[in-house]
Each structure stands twice: as C-alpha cells, then as structure tokens.
Coordinates of C-alpha atoms and ligand atoms in Angstrom, one line a residue:
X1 CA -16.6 -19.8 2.4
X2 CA -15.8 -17.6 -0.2
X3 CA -13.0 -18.3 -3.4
X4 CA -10.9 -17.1 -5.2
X5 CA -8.7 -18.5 -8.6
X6 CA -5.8 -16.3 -9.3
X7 CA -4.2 -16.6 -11.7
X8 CA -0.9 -15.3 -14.2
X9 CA -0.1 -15.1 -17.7
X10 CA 1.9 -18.7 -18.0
X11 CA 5.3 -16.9 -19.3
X12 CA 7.5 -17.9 -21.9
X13 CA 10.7 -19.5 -20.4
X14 CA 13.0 -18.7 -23.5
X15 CA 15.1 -16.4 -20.8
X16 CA 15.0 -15.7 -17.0
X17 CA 12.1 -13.6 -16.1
X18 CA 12.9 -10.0 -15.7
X19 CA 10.8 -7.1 -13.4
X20 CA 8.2 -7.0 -16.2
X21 CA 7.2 -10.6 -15.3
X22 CA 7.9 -9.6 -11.7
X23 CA 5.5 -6.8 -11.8
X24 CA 2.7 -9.4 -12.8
X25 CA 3.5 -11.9 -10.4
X26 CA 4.1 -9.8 -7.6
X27 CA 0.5 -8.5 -8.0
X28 CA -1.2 -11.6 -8.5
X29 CA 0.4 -12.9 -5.3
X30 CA -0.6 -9.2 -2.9
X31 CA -3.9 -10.4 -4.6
X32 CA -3.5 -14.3 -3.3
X33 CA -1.9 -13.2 0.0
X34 CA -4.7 -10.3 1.0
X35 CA -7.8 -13.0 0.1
X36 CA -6.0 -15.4 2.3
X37 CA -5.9 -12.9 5.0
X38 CA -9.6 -12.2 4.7
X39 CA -9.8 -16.1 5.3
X40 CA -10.8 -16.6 1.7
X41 CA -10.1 -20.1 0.0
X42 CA -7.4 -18.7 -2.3
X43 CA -5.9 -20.9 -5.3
X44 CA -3.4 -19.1 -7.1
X45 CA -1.6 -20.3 -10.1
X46 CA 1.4 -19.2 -11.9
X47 CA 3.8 -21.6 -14.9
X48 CA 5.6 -21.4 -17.6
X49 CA 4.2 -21.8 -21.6
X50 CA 6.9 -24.2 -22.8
X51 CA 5.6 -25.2 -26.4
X52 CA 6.4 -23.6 -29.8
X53 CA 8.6 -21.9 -32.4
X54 CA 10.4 -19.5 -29.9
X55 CA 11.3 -22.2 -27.4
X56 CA 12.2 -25.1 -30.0
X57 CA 14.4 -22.0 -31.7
X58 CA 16.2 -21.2 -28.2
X59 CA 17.0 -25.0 -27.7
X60 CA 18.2 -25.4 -30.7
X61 CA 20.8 -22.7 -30.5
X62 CA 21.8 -24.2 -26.6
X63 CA 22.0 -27.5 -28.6
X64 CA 19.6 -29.2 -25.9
X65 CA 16.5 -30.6 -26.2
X66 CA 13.5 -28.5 -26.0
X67 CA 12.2 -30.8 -22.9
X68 CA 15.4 -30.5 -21.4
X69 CA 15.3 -26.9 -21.8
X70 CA 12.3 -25.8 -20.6
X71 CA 13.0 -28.8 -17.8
X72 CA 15.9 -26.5 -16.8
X73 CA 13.7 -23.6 -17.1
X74 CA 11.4 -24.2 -15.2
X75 CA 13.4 -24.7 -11.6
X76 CA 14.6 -21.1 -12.7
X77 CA 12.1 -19.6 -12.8
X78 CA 10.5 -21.0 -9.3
X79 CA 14.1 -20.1 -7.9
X80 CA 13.3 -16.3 -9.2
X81 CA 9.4 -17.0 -7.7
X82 CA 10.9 -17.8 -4.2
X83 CA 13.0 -14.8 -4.3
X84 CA 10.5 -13.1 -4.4
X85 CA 8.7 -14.9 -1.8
X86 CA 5.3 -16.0 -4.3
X87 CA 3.1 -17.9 -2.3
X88 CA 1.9 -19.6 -5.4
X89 CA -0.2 -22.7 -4.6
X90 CA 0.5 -24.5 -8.1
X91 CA 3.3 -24.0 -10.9
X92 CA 1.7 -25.1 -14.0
X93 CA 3.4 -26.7 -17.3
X94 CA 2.1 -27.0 -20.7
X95 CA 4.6 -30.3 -21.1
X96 CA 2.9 -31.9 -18.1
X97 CA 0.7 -34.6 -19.9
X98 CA -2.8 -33.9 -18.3
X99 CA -2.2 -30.9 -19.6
X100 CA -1.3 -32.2 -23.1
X101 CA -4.5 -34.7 -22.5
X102 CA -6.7 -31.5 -22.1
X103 CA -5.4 -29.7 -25.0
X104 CA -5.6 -32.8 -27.1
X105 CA -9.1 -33.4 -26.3
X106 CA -10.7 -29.6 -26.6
X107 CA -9.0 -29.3 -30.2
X108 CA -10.5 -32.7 -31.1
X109 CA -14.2 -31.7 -29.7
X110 CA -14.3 -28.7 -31.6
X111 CA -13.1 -30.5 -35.0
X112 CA -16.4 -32.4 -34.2
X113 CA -18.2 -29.7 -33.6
X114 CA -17.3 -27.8 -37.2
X115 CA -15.1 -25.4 -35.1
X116 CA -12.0 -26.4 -36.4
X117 CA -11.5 -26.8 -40.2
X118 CA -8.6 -27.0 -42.5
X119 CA -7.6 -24.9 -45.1
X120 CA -4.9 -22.4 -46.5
X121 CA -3.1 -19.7 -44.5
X122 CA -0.4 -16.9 -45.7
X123 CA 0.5 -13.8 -43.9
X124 CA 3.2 -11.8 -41.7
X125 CA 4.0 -13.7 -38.8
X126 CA 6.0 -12.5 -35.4
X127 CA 8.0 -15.4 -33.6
X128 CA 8.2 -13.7 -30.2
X129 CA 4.2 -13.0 -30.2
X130 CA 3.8 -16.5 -31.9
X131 CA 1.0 -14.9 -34.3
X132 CA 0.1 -13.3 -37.1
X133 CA 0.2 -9.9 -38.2
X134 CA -2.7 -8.2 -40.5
X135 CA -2.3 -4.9 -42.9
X136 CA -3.1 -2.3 -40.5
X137 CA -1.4 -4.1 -37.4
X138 CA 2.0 -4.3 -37.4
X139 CA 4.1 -1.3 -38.8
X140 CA 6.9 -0.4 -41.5
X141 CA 9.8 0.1 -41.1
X142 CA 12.0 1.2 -44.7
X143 CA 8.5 0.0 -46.4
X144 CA 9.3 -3.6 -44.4
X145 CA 6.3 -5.1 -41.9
X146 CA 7.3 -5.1 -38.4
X147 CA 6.0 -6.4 -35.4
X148 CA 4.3 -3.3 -33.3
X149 CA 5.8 -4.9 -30.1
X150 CA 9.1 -6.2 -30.8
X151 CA 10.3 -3.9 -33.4
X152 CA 11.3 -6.8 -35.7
X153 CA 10.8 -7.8 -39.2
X154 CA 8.0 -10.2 -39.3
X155 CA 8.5 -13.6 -41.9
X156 CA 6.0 -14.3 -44.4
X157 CA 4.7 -17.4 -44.0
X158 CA 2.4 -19.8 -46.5
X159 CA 0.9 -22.6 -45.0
X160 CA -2.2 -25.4 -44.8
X161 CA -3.5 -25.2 -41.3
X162 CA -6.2 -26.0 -39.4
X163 CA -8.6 -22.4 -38.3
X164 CA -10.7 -22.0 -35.2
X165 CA -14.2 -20.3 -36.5
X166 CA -13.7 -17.0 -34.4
X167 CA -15.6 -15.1 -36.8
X168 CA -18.8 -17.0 -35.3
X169 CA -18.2 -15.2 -32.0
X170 CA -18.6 -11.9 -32.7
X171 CA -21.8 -11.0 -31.2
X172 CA -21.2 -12.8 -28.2
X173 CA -17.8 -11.2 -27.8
X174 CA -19.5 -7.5 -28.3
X175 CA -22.2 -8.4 -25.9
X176 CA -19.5 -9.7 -23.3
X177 CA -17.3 -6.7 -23.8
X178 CA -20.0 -4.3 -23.5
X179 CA -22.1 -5.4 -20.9
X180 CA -19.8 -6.7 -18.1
X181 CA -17.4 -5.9 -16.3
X182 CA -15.1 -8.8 -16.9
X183 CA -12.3 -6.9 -18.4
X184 CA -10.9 -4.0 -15.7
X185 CA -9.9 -1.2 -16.1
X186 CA -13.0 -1.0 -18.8
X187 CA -11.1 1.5 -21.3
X188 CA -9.4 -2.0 -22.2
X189 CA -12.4 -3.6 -23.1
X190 CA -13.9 -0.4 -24.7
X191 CA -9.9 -0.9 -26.7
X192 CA -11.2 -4.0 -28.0
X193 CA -14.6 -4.1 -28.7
X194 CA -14.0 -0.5 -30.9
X195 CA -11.1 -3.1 -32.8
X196 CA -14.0 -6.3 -33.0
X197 CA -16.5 -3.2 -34.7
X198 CA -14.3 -2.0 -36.7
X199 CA -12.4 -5.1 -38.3
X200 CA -14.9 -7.7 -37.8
X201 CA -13.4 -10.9 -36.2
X202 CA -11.6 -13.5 -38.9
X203 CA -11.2 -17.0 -38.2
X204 CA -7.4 -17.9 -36.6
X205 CA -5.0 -20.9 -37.4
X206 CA -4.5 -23.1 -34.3
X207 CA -2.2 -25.5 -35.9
X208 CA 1.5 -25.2 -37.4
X209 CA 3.3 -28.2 -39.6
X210 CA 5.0 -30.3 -37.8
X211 CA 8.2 -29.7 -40.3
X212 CA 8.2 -26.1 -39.3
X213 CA 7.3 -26.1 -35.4
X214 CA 8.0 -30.0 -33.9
X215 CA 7.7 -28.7 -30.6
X216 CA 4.1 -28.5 -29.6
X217 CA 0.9 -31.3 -28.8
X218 CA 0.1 -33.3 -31.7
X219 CA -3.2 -32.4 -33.8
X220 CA -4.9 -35.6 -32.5
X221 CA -6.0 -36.8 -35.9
X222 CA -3.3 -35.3 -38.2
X223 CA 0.2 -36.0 -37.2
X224 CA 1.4 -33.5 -39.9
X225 CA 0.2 -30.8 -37.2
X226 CA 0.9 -29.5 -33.9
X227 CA -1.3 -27.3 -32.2
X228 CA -0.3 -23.5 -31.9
X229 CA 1.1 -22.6 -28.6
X230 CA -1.9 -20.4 -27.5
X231 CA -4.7 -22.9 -28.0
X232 CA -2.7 -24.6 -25.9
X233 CA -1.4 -22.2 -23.5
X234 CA -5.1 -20.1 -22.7
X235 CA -6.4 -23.7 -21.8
X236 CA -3.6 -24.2 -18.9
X237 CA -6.4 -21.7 -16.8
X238 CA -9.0 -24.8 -17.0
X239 CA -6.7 -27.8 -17.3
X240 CA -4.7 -26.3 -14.4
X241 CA -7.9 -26.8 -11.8
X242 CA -9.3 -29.9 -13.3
X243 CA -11.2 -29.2 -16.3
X244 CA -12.0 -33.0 -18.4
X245 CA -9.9 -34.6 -14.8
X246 CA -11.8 -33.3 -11.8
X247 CA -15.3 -31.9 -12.4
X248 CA -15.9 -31.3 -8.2
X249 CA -12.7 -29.3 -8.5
X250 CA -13.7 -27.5 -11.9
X251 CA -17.0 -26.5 -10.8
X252 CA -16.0 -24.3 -7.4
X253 CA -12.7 -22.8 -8.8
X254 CA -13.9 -21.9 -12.5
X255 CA -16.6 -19.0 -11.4
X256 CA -14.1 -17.7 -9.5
X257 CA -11.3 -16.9 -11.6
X258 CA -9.5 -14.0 -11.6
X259 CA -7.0 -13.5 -14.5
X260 CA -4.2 -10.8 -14.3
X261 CA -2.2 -9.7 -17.7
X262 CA 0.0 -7.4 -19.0
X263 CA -2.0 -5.3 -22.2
X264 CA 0.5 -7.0 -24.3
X265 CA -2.4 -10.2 -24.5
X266 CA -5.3 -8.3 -24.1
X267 CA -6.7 -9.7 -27.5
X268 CA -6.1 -13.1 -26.7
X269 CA -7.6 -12.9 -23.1
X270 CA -10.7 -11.6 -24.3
X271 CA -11.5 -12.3 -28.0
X272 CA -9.5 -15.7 -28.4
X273 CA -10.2 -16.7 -24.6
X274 CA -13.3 -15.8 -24.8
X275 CA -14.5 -17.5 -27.4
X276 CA -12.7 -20.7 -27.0
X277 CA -14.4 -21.2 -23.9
X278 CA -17.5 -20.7 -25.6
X279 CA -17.1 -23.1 -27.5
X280 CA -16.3 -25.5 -25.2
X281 CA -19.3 -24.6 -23.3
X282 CA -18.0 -23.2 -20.7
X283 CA -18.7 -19.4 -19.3
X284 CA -16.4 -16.7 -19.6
X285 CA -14.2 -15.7 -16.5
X286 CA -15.0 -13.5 -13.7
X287 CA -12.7 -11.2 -14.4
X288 CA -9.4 -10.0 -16.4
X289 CA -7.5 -7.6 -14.9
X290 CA -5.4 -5.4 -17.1
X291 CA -2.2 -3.7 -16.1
X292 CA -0.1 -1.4 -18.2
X293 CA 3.7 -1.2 -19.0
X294 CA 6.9 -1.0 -17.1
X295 CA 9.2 1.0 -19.2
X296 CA 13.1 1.4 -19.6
X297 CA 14.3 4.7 -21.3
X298 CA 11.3 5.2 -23.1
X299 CA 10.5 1.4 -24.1
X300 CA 8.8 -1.3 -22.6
X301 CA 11.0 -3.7 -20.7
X302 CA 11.8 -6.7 -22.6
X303 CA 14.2 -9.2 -23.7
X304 CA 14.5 -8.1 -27.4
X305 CA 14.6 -4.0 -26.5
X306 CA 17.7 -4.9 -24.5
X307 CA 16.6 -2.3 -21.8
X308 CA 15.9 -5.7 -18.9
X309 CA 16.1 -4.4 -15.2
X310 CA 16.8 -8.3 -13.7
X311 CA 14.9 -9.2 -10.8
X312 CA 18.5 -10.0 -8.7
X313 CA 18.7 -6.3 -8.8
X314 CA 16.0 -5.1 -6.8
X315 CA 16.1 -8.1 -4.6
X316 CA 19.8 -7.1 -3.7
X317 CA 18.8 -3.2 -3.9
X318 CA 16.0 -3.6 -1.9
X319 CA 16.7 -5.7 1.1
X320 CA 15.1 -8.9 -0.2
X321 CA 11.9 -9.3 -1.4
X322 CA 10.1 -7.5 0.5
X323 CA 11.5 -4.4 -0.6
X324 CA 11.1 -5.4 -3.9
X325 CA 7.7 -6.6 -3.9
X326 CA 7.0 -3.0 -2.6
X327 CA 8.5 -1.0 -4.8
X328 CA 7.1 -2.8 -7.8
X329 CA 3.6 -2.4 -6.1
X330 CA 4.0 1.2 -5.4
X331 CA 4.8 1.7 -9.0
X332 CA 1.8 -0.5 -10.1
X333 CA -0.4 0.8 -12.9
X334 CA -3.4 -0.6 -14.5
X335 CA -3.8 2.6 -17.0
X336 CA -0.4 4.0 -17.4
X337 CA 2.9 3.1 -18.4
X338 CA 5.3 3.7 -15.9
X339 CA 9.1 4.8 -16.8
X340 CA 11.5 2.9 -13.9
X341 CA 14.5 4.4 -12.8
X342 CA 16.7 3.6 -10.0
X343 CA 16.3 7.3 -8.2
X344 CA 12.5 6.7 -8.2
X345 CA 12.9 3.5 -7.0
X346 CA 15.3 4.2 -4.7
X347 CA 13.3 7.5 -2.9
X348 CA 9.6 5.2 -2.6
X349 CA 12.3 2.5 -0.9
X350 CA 13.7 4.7 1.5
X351 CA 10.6 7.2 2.3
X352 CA 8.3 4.8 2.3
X353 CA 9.9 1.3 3.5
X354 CA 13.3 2.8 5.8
X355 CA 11.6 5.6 7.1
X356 CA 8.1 6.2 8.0
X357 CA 7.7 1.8 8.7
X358 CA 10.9 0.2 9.4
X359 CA 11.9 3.9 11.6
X360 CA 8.4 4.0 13.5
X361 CA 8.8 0.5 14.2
X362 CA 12.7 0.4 15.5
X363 CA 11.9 4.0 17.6
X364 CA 8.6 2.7 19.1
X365 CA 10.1 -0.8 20.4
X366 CA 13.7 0.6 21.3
X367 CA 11.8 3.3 23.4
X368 CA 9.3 0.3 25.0
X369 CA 12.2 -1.6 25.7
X370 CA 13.9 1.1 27.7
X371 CA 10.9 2.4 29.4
X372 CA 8.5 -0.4 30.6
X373 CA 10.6 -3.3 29.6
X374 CA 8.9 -3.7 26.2
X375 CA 5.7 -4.6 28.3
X376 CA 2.8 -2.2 27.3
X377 CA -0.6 -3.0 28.5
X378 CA -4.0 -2.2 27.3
X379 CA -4.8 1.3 27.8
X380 CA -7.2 3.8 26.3
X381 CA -6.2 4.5 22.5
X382 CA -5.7 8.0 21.7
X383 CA -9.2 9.5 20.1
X384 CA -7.3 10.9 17.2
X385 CA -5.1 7.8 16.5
X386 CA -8.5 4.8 16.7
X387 CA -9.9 7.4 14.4
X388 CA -7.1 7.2 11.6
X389 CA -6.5 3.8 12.2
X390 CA -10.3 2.5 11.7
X391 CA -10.9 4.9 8.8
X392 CA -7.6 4.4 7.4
X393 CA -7.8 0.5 7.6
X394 CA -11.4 0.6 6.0
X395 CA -10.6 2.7 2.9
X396 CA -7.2 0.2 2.8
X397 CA -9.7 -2.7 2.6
X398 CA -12.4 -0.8 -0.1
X399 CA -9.2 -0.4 -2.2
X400 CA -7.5 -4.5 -1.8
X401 CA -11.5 -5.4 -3.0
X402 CA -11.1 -3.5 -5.9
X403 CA -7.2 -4.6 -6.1
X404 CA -5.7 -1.4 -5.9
X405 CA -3.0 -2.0 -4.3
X406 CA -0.5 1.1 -5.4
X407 CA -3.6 3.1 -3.8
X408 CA -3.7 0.8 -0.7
X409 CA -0.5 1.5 0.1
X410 CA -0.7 5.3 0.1
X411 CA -3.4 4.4 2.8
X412 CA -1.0 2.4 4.6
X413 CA 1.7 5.2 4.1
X414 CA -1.1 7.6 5.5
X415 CA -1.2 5.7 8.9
X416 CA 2.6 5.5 8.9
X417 CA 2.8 9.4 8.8
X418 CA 0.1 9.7 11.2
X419 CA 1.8 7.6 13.7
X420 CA 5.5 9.3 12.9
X421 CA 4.1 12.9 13.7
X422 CA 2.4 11.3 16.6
X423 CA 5.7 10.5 18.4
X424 CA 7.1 13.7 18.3
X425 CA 4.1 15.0 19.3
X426 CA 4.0 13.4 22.8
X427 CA 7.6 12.8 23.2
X428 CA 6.9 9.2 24.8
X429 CA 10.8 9.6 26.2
X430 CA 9.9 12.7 28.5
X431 CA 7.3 10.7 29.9
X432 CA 7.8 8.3 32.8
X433 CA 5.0 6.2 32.4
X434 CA 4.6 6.3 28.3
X435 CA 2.2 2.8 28.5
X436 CA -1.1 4.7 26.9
X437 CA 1.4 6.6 24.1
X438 CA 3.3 3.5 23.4
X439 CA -0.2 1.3 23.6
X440 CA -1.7 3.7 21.2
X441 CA 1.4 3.6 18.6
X442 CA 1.5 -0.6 19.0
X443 CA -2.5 -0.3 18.2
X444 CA -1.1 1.6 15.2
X445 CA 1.9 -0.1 14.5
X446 CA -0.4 -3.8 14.3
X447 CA -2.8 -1.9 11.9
X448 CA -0.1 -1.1 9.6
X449 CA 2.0 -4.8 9.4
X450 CA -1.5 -6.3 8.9
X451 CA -2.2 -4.0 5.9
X452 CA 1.5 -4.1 4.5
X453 CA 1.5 -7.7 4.9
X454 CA 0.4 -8.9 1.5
X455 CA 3.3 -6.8 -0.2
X456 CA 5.7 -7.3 2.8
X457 CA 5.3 -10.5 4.6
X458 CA 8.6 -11.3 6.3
X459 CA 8.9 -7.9 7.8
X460 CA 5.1 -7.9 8.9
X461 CA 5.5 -11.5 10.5
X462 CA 8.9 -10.2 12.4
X463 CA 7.1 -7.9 13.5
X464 CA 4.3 -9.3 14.8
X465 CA 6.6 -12.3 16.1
X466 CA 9.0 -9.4 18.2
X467 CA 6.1 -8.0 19.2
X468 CA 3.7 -10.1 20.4
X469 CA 0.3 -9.7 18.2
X470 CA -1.3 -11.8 15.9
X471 CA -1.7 -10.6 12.1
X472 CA -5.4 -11.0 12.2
X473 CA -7.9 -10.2 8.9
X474 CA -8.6 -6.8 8.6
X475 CA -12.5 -7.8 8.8
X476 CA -11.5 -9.0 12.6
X477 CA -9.4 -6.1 13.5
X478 CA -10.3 -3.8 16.5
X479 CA -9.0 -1.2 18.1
X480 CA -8.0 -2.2 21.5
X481 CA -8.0 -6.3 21.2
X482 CA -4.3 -6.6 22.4
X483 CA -4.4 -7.2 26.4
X484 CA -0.2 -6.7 26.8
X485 CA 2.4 -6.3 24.0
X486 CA 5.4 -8.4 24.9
X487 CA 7.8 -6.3 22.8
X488 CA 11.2 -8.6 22.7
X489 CA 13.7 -6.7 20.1
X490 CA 13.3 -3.9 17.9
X491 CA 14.7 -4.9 14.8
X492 CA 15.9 -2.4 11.9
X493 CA 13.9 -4.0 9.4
X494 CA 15.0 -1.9 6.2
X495 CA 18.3 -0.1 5.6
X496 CA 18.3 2.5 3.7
X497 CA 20.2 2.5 0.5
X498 CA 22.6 4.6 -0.4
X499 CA 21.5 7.0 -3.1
X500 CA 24.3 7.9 -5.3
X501 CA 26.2 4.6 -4.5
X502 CA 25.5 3.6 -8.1
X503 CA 26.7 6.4 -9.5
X504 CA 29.7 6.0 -7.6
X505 CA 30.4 2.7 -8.6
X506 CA 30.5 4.4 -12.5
X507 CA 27.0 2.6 -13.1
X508 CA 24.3 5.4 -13.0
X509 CA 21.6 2.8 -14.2
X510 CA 20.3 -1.1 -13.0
X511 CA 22.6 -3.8 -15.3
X512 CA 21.1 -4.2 -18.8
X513 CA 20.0 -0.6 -19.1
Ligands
ME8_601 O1 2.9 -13.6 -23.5 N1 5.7 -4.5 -18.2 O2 4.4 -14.8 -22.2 P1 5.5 -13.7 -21.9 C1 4.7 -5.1 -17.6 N2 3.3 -17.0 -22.8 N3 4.5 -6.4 -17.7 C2 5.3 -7.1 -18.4 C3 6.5 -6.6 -19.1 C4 6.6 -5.1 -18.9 N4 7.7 -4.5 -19.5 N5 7.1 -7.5 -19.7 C5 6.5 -8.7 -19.4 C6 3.3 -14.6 -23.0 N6 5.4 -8.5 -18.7 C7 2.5 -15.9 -23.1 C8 1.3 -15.8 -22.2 S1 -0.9 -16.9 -21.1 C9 -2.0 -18.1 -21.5 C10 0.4 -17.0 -22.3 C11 4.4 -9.5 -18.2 O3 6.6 -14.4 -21.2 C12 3.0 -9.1 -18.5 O4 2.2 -9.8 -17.6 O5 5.8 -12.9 -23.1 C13 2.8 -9.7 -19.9 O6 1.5 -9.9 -20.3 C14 3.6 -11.0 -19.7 O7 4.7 -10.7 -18.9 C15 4.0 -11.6 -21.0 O8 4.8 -12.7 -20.8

C-alpha cells in the first residue's frame, strides 16, 4: 500500500491563526483527504512551535506562564482546525517531552560529531522570524535595518553561542537543489540555490542564553543555553513519526514526506532542513511544496501588518467550512501572490459553490422526487455526458497527483457546467419518464461530490447520504456502477450570500482590514 506523510509548517501560537495559516492547512488537508480517497495510508500532521523569544515575550505581557500559554494555545488553535473540519491525524508540540528528548539528543550528537561549536555571535536580529539578519538582507528604513518581512526595526544583538557548521553543506545543498525535484514549484529552488552561489553558506547559531531566551530545551551540556527555536522546531517533522522512539514507524513514514510551506521559510526548509538532516544521517524529504502569499491591500496577511482576514469570517460568510475551505482552495497559488477581497471571494462562493453544485444538486433531486419518486434506475448514460465525466474525472485526478488543486477544481467546475447546460437542454420536467436524463445527471452529479470531496466533505457526504451512492476513489469510479439511486431529500446545500450586505452594514471589508 502506498504512503503518504503530510505535513505543515508547526505555527507560532503567539495569536489565533488567521486565513494565511488557513490557506496552508486547508491545503495540506485536500492533500491528506484526496490520498485517503485513493485508499492511500495517509499520515498527516499539523502543531504548534511553542518555544522561544516571541512566545516567552507574549506570556510575559498576559502575565501567564509560557507553558500555560501556549497550553491555552494550543486547544485554540485545534478549535480553529475543527472549524475548519482538518482531518489531521496528529497535533504535534514542541513542549511535549519526546519531543524535547529528540531535540536534546540530535543537538548533543552533533556536538560530538564537531557540528556544533561555540563561539562569538553579533548581528541584526528579527524577533518575529526568530533569526538573524545579514547586510544585504534585511532593508533600511531612515538609514535603520529592518526586517524585509515584518517591516520592523531589527535589535542588535552580541552574544556567545553555540553555531551549526552549515558552511560544510554547501555542495550537497547545490547538488540537492539542482538535481531533484524536492522543492516544487522549481523557480523556488532555482531562488535559493542562485542565493547559496552567490553568498556562500555561513555557519548559524542554534543556541540563545538562557538570561535572554528561558523559554526553550536546554543545551544538554551547558545550562547557560537553550536551543534556538528552529533547531528545534524543523525536527518536530522526524520526532513527530518516531525518529530516536520508533524506528519501524520512522522507516515507512520518513521516505514519504511531503512538506507544505508558505515562501516565508523557504530557506530554512531547504538549506537549514536540509542540512541538519544530513547531518544526522538521515535523507532529505521527498518533497517541499511551496505556496505563495495571501495578500490584504497590497501586503501579505499577517499579525504585525494589521491587515488579518480571521478565519470566523469566512466560516460564517461561507456556510461553514466547506465554503471556506473552497474558496481558499480556489484562490490557491504556488507562484503568485494573491490579493483577497470579499467581492472575489464572494463571486467564486456563489458561482462556483451556490450555483453550478449546490443548484444542480437541489434541481436534479427536487425534479427526481417529483417525477419517479426520487427512484432512478440504471439506464444508458448519455454519450456526451460518460464522455465529459471520464475525461473530466481523469485530468481532475492528473492534477490532485501533482497537488493542483485550484486547477482541479476548475475541472470539477467544468463537469458542473456541463451537467447545468445539460438540464436545460432536455428539459427532464417535460418528460414523463425522465429516468435515463435523471440517471445520466446522478452519474454526473456522483462524479462531481467524489472530486469536490477533499475540499468539501460535509456537503459531498450529504449528498451521497440523500442520495444513495457511495463516494468511491476516483481510480474505482465507472460510469454506470449505480443499479438505483434512492434519492430521499434535495437539500439546498449552499446559500448564496448576499453581495453588498457588507457594505450595507457600513463595513465594505472583512474585520481587521
Ligand atoms: O514560521 N499567506 O510559523 P508562523 C500565505 N513556526 N501563507 C501564510 C500567510 C499568508 N499571508 N501567513 C502565514 C513559522 N502563512 C514557524 C514554522 S516549521 C518547522 C516552523 C502560513 O506561525 C504559511 O504557511 O509564522 C507560512 O509559511 C506559515 O503560515 C508561517 O507560520
């Protein structure tokens, strides 16, 4: 049987996840919920990064603990996952002590193996990236360095610290970068292996003083030192599935891992993640999939721009999750940034969701309700509709392998249109036996759920409850497997919204915008 590891960037609980961490998460799980589909063995992991300056700063100001804070944390942000209806099979913690065990031990193996060393550190640091900036990297504002991402002034800081030897990764990095196809789309990995030839790769501190940052794992053999929060943090993808705990487990998950990040941590998912896990002996993931930007008047969406679309908003907007797991998806970008606004979010919501599915769906079973008592049995399929469906369903599967999802669901939106036009075409209602029409549109209608249902999984599994089909894999499907339809209520599964209500209300843009 074939696996998959999915996994997400662990997220920084300092403040509720917004759509940016949505758009991530969402993805990862239409990835997870379309491989368990095709009857893969699917282990999908999401969590929360809960060590370092920028958490032990956010307690402090609460007046909590740090523990207790990310404790608290941490239930909100699976109440936010189950909103949005992420089928995640494990929520992983860098407080959890295996965790901590794992860290512990990796730092201390590669002090024994001349990897780690101490010695002196100064330079521009950013507390929301939790790294250092070089000359040439961040960017001045009023002759002042500021972070590139956060638009802040970085602090200078002068310390002793303990440095992972990066710089003795370089050709292994280039030869990774350019000769697989780990890192997708590959303009990311062309991105970083032009920045590795161009600036060489310099060794990076992976500890702090324990004066300065308290919250982190202990430097096993110096309690002066914690260890810096992305040491820790990249090794949650190995600790999380057994690495140094459960070798069986390690072993068939590990080649299998998929990785999905915003181009925020690109650097650190390759070069850093890379290389630490060459050093540890252990081969380089499968693959890293690299998504782009979700943008809010001109910015990317984030805490510190003040421009944070919350999740709550969509969820209510959009019926649930399901419409706002689609919308999200629809908008998904691995190259380009993509500006959100409500408008645009509202038209692909009501096109896409209220009318061409959730209509087709309520017209097909009101109208086999009323004319055969929602019982339609097998007949022959329309020549034109099997042919849309099986071509349709097959470029719908090409594009899920290469997780293009945005582009699957224009496949899926294809069929929709198809079957919409189809309707008016034969007029099942002038008919008085409709059973081969209304066959042919179920046939249709079972096609669609089945490829919507990674990115809309209530209303494909109402669906196929009301109506009386199984959501079988896509590899299974054929045209003409259903015997009888039992077609028991017609639900409307998506009401359309309003356009213009917003404004209405005085509020022309989603809170926080
Ligand atoms: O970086 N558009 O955590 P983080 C698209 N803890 N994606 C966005 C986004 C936006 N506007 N805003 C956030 C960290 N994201 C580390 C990761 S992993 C070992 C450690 C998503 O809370 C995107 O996936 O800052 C981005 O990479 C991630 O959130 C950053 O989350």
């Amino acid at each position: 049987m074939s696996v998959i590891y999915i996994t997400t960037p662990i997220y920084y609980p300092n403040a509720p996840p917004h759509i940016g961490h949505a758009y991530t998460t969402v993805f990862a799980d239409v990835i997870a919920r379309y491989n368990r589909l095709m009857k893969r063995k699917v282990f999908f992991m999401t969590g929360n990064d809960e060590h370092g300056l920028k958490i032990q700063r956010v307690a402090e100001k609460e007046g909590v603990s740090p523990k207790d804070f990310v404790d608290k944390m941490a239930g909100v942000y699976r109440q936010y996952w189950q909103a949005l209806n992420i089928s995640y099979d494990y929520f992983i913690r860098t407080t959890d002590s295996y965790h901590e065990k794992v860290v512990s031990e990796s730092f201390k193996r590669l002090y024994e193996k001349g990897l780690i060393y101490k010695a002196k550190y100064a330079g521009w640091y950013c507390v929301d990236c939790e790294r250092y900036y070089s000359p040439g990297e961040y960017i001045e504002v009023e002759g002042k360095p500021y972070c590139p991402i956060h638009n802040k002034p970085l602090e200078w800081l002068e310390e002793e610290t303990y440095y992972f030897k990066l710089s003795e990764f370089k050709d292994y990095i280039v030869k990774l970068l350019s000769e697989t196809k780990i890192v997708h789309p590959e303009s990311y990995a062309r991105e970083v292996l032009s920045r590795v030839q161009a600036e060489g790769l310099k060794d990076v501190s992976v500890a702090r003083p324990r004066e300065r940052v308290s919250w982190g794992i202990p430097v096993p053999f110096d309690p002066n030192y914690t260890i810096y929060v992305w040491f820790d943090a990249l090794l949650n993808y190995v600790s999380g599935i057994g690495y140094l705990t459960d070798e069986s487990r390690f072993n068939e998950y590990w080649p299998n891992v998929v990785h999905v990040i915003g181009k925020d941590i690109l650097w650190f998912h390759t070069v850093v993640w890379f290389s630490l896990l060459k050093a540890l002996d252990i081969p380089p993931p499968k693959r890293v999939i690299v998504h782009s930007f979700l943008i809010n008047r001109g910015l990317k969406i984030g805490k510190s721009a003040g421009n944070v679309i919350p999740i709550e908003f969509l969820v209510e907007r959009y019926n649930g999750s399901d419409g706002a797991r689609y919308v999200l998806m629809k908008l998904f970008n691995l190259d380009k940034d993509v500006e959100v606004t409500v408008e645009l979010m509202d038209s692909i919501y009501n096109s896409e969701l209220a009318d061409t599915y959730g209509n087709l769906v309520r017209r097909v079973g009101v109208l086999a309700l009323k004319k055969v008592r929602g019982k339609v049995y097998r007949r022959d399929v329309d020549k034109k509709i099997e042919e849309s469906i099986t071509s349709l369903l097959n470029k719908y599967v090409e594009d899920m392998e290469a997780m293009e999802v945005s582009k699957a669901l224009s496949e899926a939106q294809e069929l929709g249109k198809i079957l919409n036009t189809y309707v008016n075409e034969v007029k099942p209602w002038e008919r008085p036996d409709p059973s081969k029409e209304l066959y042919s549109l179920l046939e249709g209608i079972r096609a669609l759920s089945i490829m919507l249902s990674p990115v809309t999984p209530r209303a494909s599994s109402i669906i196929s409850e009301n109506f009386g089909f199984p959501l079988t894999s896509p590899a299974e499907f054929r045209v003409g497997q259903i015997e009888r339809y039992n077609i028991v209520d017609a639900p409307v599964l998506f009401k359309k919204v309003q356009a213009g209500r917003e404004k209405a209300g005085g509020q022309e843009n989603p809170p926080g915008s």
